Short mmCIF file of C-alpha atoms in Angstrom, two decimals:
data_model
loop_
_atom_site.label_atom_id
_atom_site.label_comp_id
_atom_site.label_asym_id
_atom_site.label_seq_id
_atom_site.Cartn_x
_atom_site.Cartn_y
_atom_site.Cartn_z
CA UNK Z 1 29.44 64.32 102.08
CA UNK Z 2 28.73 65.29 98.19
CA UNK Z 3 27.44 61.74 96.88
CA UNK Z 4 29.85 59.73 99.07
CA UNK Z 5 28.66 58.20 102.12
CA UNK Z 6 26.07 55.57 101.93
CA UNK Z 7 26.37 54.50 98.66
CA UNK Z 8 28.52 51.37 97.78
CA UNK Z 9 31.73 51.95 95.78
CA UNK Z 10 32.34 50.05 92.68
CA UNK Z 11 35.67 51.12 91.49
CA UNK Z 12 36.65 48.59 88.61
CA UNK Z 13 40.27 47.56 89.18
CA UNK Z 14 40.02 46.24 85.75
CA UNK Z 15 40.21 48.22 83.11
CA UNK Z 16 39.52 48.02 79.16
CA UNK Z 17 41.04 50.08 76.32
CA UNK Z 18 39.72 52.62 74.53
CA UNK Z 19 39.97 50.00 71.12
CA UNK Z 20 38.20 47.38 73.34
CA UNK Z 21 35.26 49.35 74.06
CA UNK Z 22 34.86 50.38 70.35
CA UNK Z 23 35.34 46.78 68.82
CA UNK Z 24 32.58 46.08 72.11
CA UNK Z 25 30.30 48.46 71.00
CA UNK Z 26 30.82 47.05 67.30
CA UNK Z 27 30.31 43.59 67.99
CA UNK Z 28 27.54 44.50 70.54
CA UNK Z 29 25.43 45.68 67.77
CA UNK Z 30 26.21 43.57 64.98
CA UNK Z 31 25.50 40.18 67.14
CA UNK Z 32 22.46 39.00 66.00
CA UNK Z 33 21.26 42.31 63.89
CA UNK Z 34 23.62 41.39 60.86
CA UNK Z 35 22.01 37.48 60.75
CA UNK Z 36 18.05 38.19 61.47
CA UNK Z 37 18.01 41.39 59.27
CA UNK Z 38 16.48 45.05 60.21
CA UNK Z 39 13.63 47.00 58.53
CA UNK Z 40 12.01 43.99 56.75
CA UNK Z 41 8.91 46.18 56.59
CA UNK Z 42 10.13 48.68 54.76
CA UNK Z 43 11.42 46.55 51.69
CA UNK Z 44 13.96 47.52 49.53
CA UNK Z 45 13.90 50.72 51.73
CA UNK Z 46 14.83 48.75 54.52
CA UNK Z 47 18.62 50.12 54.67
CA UNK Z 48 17.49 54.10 54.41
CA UNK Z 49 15.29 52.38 57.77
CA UNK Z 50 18.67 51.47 59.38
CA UNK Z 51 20.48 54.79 58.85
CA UNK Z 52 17.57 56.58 60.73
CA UNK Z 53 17.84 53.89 63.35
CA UNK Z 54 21.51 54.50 63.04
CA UNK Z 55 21.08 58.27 63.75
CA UNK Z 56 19.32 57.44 66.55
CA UNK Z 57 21.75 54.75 68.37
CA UNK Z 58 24.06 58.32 67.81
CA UNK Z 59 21.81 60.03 69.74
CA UNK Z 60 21.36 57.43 72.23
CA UNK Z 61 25.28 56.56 73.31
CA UNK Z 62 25.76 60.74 73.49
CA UNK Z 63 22.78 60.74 76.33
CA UNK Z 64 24.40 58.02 77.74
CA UNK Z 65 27.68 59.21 77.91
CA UNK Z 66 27.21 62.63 79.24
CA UNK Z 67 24.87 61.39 81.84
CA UNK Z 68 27.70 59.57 83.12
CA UNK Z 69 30.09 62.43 82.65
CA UNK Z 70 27.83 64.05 85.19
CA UNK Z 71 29.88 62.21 87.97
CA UNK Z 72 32.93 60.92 86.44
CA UNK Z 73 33.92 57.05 88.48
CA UNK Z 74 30.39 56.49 89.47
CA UNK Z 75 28.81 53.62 87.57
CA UNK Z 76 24.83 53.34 86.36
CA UNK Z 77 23.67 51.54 89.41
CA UNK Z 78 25.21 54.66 91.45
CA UNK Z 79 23.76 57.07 89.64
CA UNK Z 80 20.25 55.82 90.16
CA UNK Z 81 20.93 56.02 93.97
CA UNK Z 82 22.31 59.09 93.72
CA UNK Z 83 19.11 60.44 91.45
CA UNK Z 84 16.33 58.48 93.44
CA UNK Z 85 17.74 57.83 96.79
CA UNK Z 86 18.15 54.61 98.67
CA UNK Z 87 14.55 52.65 98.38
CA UNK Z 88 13.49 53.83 94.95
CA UNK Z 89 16.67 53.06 93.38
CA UNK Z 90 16.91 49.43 94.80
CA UNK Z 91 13.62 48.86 93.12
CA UNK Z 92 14.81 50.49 89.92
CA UNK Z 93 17.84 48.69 90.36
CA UNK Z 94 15.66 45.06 90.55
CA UNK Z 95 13.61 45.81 87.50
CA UNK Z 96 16.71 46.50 85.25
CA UNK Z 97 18.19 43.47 86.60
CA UNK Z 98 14.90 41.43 85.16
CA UNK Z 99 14.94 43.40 82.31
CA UNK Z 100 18.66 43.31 81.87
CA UNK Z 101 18.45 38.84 82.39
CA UNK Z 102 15.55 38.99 80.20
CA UNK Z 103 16.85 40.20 77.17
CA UNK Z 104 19.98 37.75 77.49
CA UNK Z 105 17.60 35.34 77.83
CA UNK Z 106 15.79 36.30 74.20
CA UNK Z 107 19.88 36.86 72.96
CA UNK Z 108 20.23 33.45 74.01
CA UNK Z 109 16.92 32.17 72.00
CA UNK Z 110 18.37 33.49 69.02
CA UNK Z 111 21.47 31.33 69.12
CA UNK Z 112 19.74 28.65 69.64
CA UNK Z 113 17.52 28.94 66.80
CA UNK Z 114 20.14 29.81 64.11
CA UNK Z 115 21.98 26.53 65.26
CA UNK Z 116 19.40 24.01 64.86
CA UNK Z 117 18.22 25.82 61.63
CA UNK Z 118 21.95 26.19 59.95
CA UNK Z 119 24.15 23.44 61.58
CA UNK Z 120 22.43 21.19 64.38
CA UNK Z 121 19.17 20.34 63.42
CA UNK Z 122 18.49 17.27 65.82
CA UNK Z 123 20.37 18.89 68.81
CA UNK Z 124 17.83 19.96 71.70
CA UNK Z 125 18.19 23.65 72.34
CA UNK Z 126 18.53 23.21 75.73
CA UNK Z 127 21.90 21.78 74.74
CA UNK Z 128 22.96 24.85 73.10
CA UNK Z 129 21.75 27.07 75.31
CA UNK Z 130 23.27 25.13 78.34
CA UNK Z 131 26.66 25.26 76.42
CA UNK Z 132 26.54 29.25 75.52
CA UNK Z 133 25.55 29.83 79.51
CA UNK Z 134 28.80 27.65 80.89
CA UNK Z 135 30.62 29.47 78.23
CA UNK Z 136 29.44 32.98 79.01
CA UNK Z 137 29.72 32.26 83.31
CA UNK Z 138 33.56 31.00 82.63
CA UNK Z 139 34.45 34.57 81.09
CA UNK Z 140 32.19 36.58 83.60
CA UNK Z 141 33.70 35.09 86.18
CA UNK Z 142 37.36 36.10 84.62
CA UNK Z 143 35.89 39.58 84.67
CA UNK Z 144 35.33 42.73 82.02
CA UNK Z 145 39.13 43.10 81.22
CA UNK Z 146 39.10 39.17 79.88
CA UNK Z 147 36.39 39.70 77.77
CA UNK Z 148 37.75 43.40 76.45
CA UNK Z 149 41.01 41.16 75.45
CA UNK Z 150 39.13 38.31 74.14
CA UNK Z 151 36.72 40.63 71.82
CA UNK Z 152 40.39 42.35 70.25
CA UNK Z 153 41.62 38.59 69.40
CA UNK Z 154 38.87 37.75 67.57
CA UNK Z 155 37.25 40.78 66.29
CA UNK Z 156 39.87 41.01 63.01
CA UNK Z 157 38.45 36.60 62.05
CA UNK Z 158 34.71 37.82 62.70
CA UNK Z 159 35.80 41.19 60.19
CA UNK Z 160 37.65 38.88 57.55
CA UNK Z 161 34.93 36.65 57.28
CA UNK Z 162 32.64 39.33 56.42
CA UNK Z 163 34.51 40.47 53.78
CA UNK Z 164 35.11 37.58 52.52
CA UNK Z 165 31.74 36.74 52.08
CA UNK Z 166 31.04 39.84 50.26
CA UNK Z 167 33.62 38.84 48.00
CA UNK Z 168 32.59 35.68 47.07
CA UNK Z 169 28.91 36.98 46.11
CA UNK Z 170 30.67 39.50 43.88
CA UNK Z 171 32.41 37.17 41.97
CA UNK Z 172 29.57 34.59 42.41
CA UNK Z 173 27.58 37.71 40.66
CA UNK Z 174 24.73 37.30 43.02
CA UNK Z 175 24.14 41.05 42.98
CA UNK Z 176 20.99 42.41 41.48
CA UNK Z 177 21.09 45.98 42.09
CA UNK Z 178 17.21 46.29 40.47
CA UNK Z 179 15.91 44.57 43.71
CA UNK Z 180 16.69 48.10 45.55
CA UNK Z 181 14.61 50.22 42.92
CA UNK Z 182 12.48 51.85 42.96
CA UNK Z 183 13.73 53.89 46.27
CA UNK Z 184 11.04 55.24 48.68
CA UNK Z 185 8.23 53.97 46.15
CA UNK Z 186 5.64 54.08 49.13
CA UNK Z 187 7.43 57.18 50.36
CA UNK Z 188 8.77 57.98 54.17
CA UNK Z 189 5.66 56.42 55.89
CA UNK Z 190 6.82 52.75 55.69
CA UNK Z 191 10.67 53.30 56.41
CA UNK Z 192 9.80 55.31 59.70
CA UNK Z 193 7.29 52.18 60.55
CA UNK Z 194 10.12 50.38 60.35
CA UNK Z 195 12.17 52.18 62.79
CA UNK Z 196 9.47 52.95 65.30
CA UNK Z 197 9.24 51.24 67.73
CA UNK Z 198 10.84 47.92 66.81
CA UNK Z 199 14.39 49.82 65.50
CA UNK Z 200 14.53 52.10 68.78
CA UNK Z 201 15.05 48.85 71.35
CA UNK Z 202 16.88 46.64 69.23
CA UNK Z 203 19.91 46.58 68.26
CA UNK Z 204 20.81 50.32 69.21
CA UNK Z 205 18.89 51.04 72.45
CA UNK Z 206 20.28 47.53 73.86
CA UNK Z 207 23.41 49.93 74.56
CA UNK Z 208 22.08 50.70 77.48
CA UNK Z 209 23.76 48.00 79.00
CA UNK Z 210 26.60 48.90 78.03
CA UNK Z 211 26.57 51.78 80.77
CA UNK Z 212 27.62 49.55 83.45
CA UNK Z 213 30.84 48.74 81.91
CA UNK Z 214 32.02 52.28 80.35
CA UNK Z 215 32.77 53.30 83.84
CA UNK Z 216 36.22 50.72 84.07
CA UNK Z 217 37.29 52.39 79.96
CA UNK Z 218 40.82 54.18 80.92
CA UNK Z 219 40.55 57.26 79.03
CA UNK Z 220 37.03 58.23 80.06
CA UNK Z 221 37.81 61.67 78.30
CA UNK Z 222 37.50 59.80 75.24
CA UNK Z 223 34.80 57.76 75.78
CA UNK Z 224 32.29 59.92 74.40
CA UNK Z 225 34.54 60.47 70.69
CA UNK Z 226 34.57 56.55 70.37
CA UNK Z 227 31.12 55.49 71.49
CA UNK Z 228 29.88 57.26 68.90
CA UNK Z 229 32.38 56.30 66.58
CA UNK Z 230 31.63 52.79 67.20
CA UNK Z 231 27.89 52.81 67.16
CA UNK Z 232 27.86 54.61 63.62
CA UNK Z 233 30.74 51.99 62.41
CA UNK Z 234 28.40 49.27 63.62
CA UNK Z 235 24.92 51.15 62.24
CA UNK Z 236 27.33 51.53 58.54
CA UNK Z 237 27.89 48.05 58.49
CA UNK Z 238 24.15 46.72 59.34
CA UNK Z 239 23.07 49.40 56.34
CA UNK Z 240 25.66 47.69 53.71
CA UNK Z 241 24.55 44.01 54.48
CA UNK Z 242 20.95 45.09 54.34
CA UNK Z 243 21.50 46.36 50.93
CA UNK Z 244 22.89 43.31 50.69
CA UNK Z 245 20.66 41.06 51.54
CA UNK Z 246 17.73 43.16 49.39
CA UNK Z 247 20.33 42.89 46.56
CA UNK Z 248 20.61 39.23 46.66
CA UNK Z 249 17.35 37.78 47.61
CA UNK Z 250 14.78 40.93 46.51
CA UNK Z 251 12.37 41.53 48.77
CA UNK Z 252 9.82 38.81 48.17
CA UNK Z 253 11.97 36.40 49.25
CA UNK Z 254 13.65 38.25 52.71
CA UNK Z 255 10.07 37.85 53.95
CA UNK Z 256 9.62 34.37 53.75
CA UNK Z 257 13.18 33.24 55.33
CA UNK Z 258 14.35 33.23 59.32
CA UNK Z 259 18.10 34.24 58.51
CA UNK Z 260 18.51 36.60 55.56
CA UNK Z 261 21.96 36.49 55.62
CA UNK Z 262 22.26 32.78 55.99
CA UNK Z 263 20.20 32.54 52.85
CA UNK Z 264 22.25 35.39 51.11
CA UNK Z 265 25.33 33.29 52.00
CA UNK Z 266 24.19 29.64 50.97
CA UNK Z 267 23.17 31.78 47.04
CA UNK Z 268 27.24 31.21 47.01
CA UNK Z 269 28.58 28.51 44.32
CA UNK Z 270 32.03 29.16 42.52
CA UNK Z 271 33.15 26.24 40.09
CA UNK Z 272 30.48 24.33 42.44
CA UNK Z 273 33.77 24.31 45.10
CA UNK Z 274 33.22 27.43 47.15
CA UNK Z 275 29.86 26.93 48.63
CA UNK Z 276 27.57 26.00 51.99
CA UNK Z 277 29.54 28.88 53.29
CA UNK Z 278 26.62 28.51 56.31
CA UNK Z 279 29.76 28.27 59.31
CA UNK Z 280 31.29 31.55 58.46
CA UNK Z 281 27.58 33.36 58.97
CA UNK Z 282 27.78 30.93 62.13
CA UNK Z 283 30.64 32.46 63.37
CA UNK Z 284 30.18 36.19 62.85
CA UNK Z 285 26.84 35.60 65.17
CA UNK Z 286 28.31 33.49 67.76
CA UNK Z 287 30.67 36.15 68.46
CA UNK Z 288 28.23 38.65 68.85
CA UNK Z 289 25.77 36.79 71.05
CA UNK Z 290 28.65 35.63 73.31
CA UNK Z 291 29.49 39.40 73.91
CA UNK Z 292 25.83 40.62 73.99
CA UNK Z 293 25.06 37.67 76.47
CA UNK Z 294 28.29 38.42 78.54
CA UNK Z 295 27.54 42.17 79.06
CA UNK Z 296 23.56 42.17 79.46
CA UNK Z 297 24.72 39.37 82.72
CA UNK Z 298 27.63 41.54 83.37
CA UNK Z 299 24.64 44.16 83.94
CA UNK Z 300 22.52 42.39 85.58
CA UNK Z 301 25.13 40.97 87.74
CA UNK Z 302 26.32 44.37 88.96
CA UNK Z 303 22.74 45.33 89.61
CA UNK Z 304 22.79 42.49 92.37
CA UNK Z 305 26.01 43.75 93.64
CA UNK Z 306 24.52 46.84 94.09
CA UNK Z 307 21.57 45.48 95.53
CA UNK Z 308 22.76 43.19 98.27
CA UNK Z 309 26.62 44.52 98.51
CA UNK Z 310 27.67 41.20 97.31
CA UNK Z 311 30.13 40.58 94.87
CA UNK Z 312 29.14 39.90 91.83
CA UNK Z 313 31.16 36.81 90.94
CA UNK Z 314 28.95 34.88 93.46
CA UNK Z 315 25.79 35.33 91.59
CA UNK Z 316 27.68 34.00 88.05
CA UNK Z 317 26.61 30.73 87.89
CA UNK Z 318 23.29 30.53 89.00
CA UNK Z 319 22.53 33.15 87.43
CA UNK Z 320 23.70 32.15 83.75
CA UNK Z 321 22.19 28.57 84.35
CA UNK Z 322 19.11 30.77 85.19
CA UNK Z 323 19.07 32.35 81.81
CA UNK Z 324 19.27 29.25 79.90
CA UNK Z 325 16.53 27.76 81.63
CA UNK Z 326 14.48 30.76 80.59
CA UNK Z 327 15.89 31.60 76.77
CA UNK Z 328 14.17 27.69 76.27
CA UNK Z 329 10.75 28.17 77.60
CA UNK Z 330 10.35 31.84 77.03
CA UNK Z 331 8.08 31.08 73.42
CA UNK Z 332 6.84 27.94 71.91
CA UNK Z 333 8.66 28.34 68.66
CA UNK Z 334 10.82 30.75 66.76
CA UNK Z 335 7.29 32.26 65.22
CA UNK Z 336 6.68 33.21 68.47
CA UNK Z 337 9.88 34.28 69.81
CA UNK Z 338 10.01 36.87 67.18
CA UNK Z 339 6.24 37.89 67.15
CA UNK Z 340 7.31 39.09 70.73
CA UNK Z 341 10.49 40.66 69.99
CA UNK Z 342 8.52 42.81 67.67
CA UNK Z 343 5.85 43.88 69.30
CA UNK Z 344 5.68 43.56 73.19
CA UNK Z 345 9.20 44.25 74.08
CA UNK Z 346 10.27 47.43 72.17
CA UNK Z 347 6.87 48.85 73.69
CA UNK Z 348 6.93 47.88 76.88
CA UNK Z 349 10.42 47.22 78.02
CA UNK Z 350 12.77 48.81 75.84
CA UNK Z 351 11.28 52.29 75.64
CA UNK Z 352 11.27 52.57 79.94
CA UNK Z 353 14.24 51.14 80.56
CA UNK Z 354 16.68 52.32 77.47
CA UNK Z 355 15.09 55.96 77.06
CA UNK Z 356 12.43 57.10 79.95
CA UNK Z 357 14.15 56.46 83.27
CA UNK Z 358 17.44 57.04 81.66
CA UNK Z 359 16.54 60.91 80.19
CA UNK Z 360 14.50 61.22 84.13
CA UNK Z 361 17.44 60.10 85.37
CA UNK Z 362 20.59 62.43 83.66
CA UNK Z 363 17.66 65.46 84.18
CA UNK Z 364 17.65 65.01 88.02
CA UNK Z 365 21.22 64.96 88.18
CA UNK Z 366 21.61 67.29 85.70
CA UNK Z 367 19.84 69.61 88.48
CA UNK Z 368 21.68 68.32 91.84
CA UNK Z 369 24.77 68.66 90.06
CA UNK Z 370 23.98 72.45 89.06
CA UNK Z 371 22.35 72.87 92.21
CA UNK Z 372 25.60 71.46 94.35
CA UNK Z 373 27.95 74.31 92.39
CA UNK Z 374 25.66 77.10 93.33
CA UNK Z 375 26.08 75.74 96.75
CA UNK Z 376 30.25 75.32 96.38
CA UNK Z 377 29.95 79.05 94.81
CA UNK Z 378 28.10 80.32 97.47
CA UNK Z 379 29.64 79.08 100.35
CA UNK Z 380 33.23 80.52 98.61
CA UNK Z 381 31.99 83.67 98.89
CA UNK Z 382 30.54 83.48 102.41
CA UNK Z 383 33.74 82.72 103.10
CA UNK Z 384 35.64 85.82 101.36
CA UNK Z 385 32.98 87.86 102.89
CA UNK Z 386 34.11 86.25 106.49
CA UNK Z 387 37.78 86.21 106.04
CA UNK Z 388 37.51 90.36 104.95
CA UNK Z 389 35.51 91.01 108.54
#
């Protein structure tokens, strides 16, 4: 049989809407992005650095999409075994399940950090991070469709708060639209540092994760239209709060602070009433590391399923308690942890696992697929030929 037998089924019997999936995607890439701040390097050029990058995330959830489209129903773990066969897709399968806990585990890190910078200074980050896994296992355990329904409830507070803030530093004045002059002073070199390689992995090549839950979206003839949709919402968004942020502090001063946002947000003081604005900034991230931490498990989880046929809502717990134990000892500070982020990971992680075996992958089915019609069109007319004798 034509990609059937021998290769487990993972039909979702949840589903998600097509406006779940886009406010997924959305608050998928926003999570930490909007709070840590993109294309530092470039300076006050640092938003024309996340429209390239946004470009590219464009780019990326197309690939994605048709190489699923290549098989409609069959999810990312299927397709490897499809593409590579039994024994070299298990071990593919493994390494994107390391990869795939890995980055939760950095996700993770970041939460941390922003909490016992902002809000809970003397709290032990194994706290935190113990209280974000238990959180994240409960809704994994409900399944996808719980936290598709969950992301639409709170989505629209995450959105007000955002504008809100913007708001307040427009009547606060903070604005200082000099701090983004002059543009491209040290030309194009400097903004494309910026997006290669660090802006290629993170935030819009994480999406890759996101492969393993498009297949339960109900109108998968849409899927394609709203990906992209969503990613350039999302890449729109990061662009106007890093003019933001450039705006407010000037670039001098985004280089020396953790959370350029945070500090964009605490430069807030109307009547000396409306200030220390720090828990709506608090907010807007902790709803976008709960949903990045939630799907990169969800994709490792389903890995495992498809790895030892067992269901995935065995593996939850461990698993999550797993990935706090990690996110604490994985660097020695937040120096560290971002050092890393920077320059290790996109490099060697993100680039194999969100662009190389992904393009090898859609090309090989690309040519079974083709190949598999010539066969369907051949045997056809073998049979005319037979039925005219």
């Amino acid at each position: 049989m034509w990609f059937g037998e021998g290769y487990m089924r993972t039909d979702f019997v949840e589903k998600i809407s097509l406006s779940q999936f886009f406010l997924m995607i959305v608050i998928f890439q926003l999570g930490t992005a909007i709070v840590i701040g993109l294309g530092q390097s470039a300076k006050q050029d640092a938003w024309i650095s996340v429209g390239i990058a946004t470009i590219y995330g464009v780019l990326l959830i197309f690939a994605y999409c048709f190489m699923l489209s290549l098989l409609p129903g069959k999810g990312f773990y299927e397709l490897l075994k499809i593409a590579y066969g039994s024994l070299l897709s298990r071990i593919l399968s493994y390494f994107y399940v390391l990869y795939f806990l890995y980055i939760a585990a950095r996700v993770t890190r970041d939460f941390c950090e922003l909490l016992t910078t902002a809000i809970y200074p003397k709290t032990p980050i194994e706290i935190i991070s113990l209280s974000l896994a238990l959180m994240c296992c409960y809704f994994l355990y409900q399944g996808i469709e719980v936290i598709g329904r969950s992301t639409e409830i709170l989505f629209p507070y995450s959105a007000a708060f955002l504008i809100l803030l913007v708001i307040f530093l427009f009547i606060n004045r903070s604005f200082h639209s000099e701090n983004l002059r002059p543009v491209l002073e040290f030309g194009w070199g400097p903004v494309f540092q910026a997006v290669f390689p660090s802006m290629l992995g993170f935030p819009f090549g994480e999406i890759v994760a996101l492969t393993t839950v498009m297949v339960a979206v109900t109108r998968q003839d849409y899927l394609t239209k709203v990906g992209i949709s969503a990613v350039a919402a999302a890449g729109t968004i990061l662009m106007i709060f890093t003019m933001i942020n450039v705006s407010v502090l000037g670039v001098d001063m985004i280089d020396r602070v953790e959370f350029p946002l945070l500090s964009t947000i605490r430069d807030i003081s109307i009547a000396k009433f409306i200030e220390r604005l720090d828990a709506l900034v608090v907010f807007v991230m902790m709803l976008g590391i709960w949903l990045k931490v939630c799907v990169f498990l969800f994709a490792a989880l389903k890995g495992m399923e498809s790895i030892t046929l067992i269901p995935y809502r065995n593996f939850v717990f461990p698993i999550g308690l797993l990935v706090s134990s990690i996110s604490v000892f994985i660097a020695a500070n937040f120096a560290e942890h971002i050092e890393e982020g920077l320059v290790a990971v996109p490099l060697y992680l993100h680039i194999p696992f969100q662009i190389g075996i992904p393009l090898v992958t859609t090309v090989i089915l690309l040519i079974k697929v083709r190949r598999r019609k010539g066969e369907k069109k051949h045997e056809g007319l073998d049979n005319v030929v037979q039925s005219e004798n």
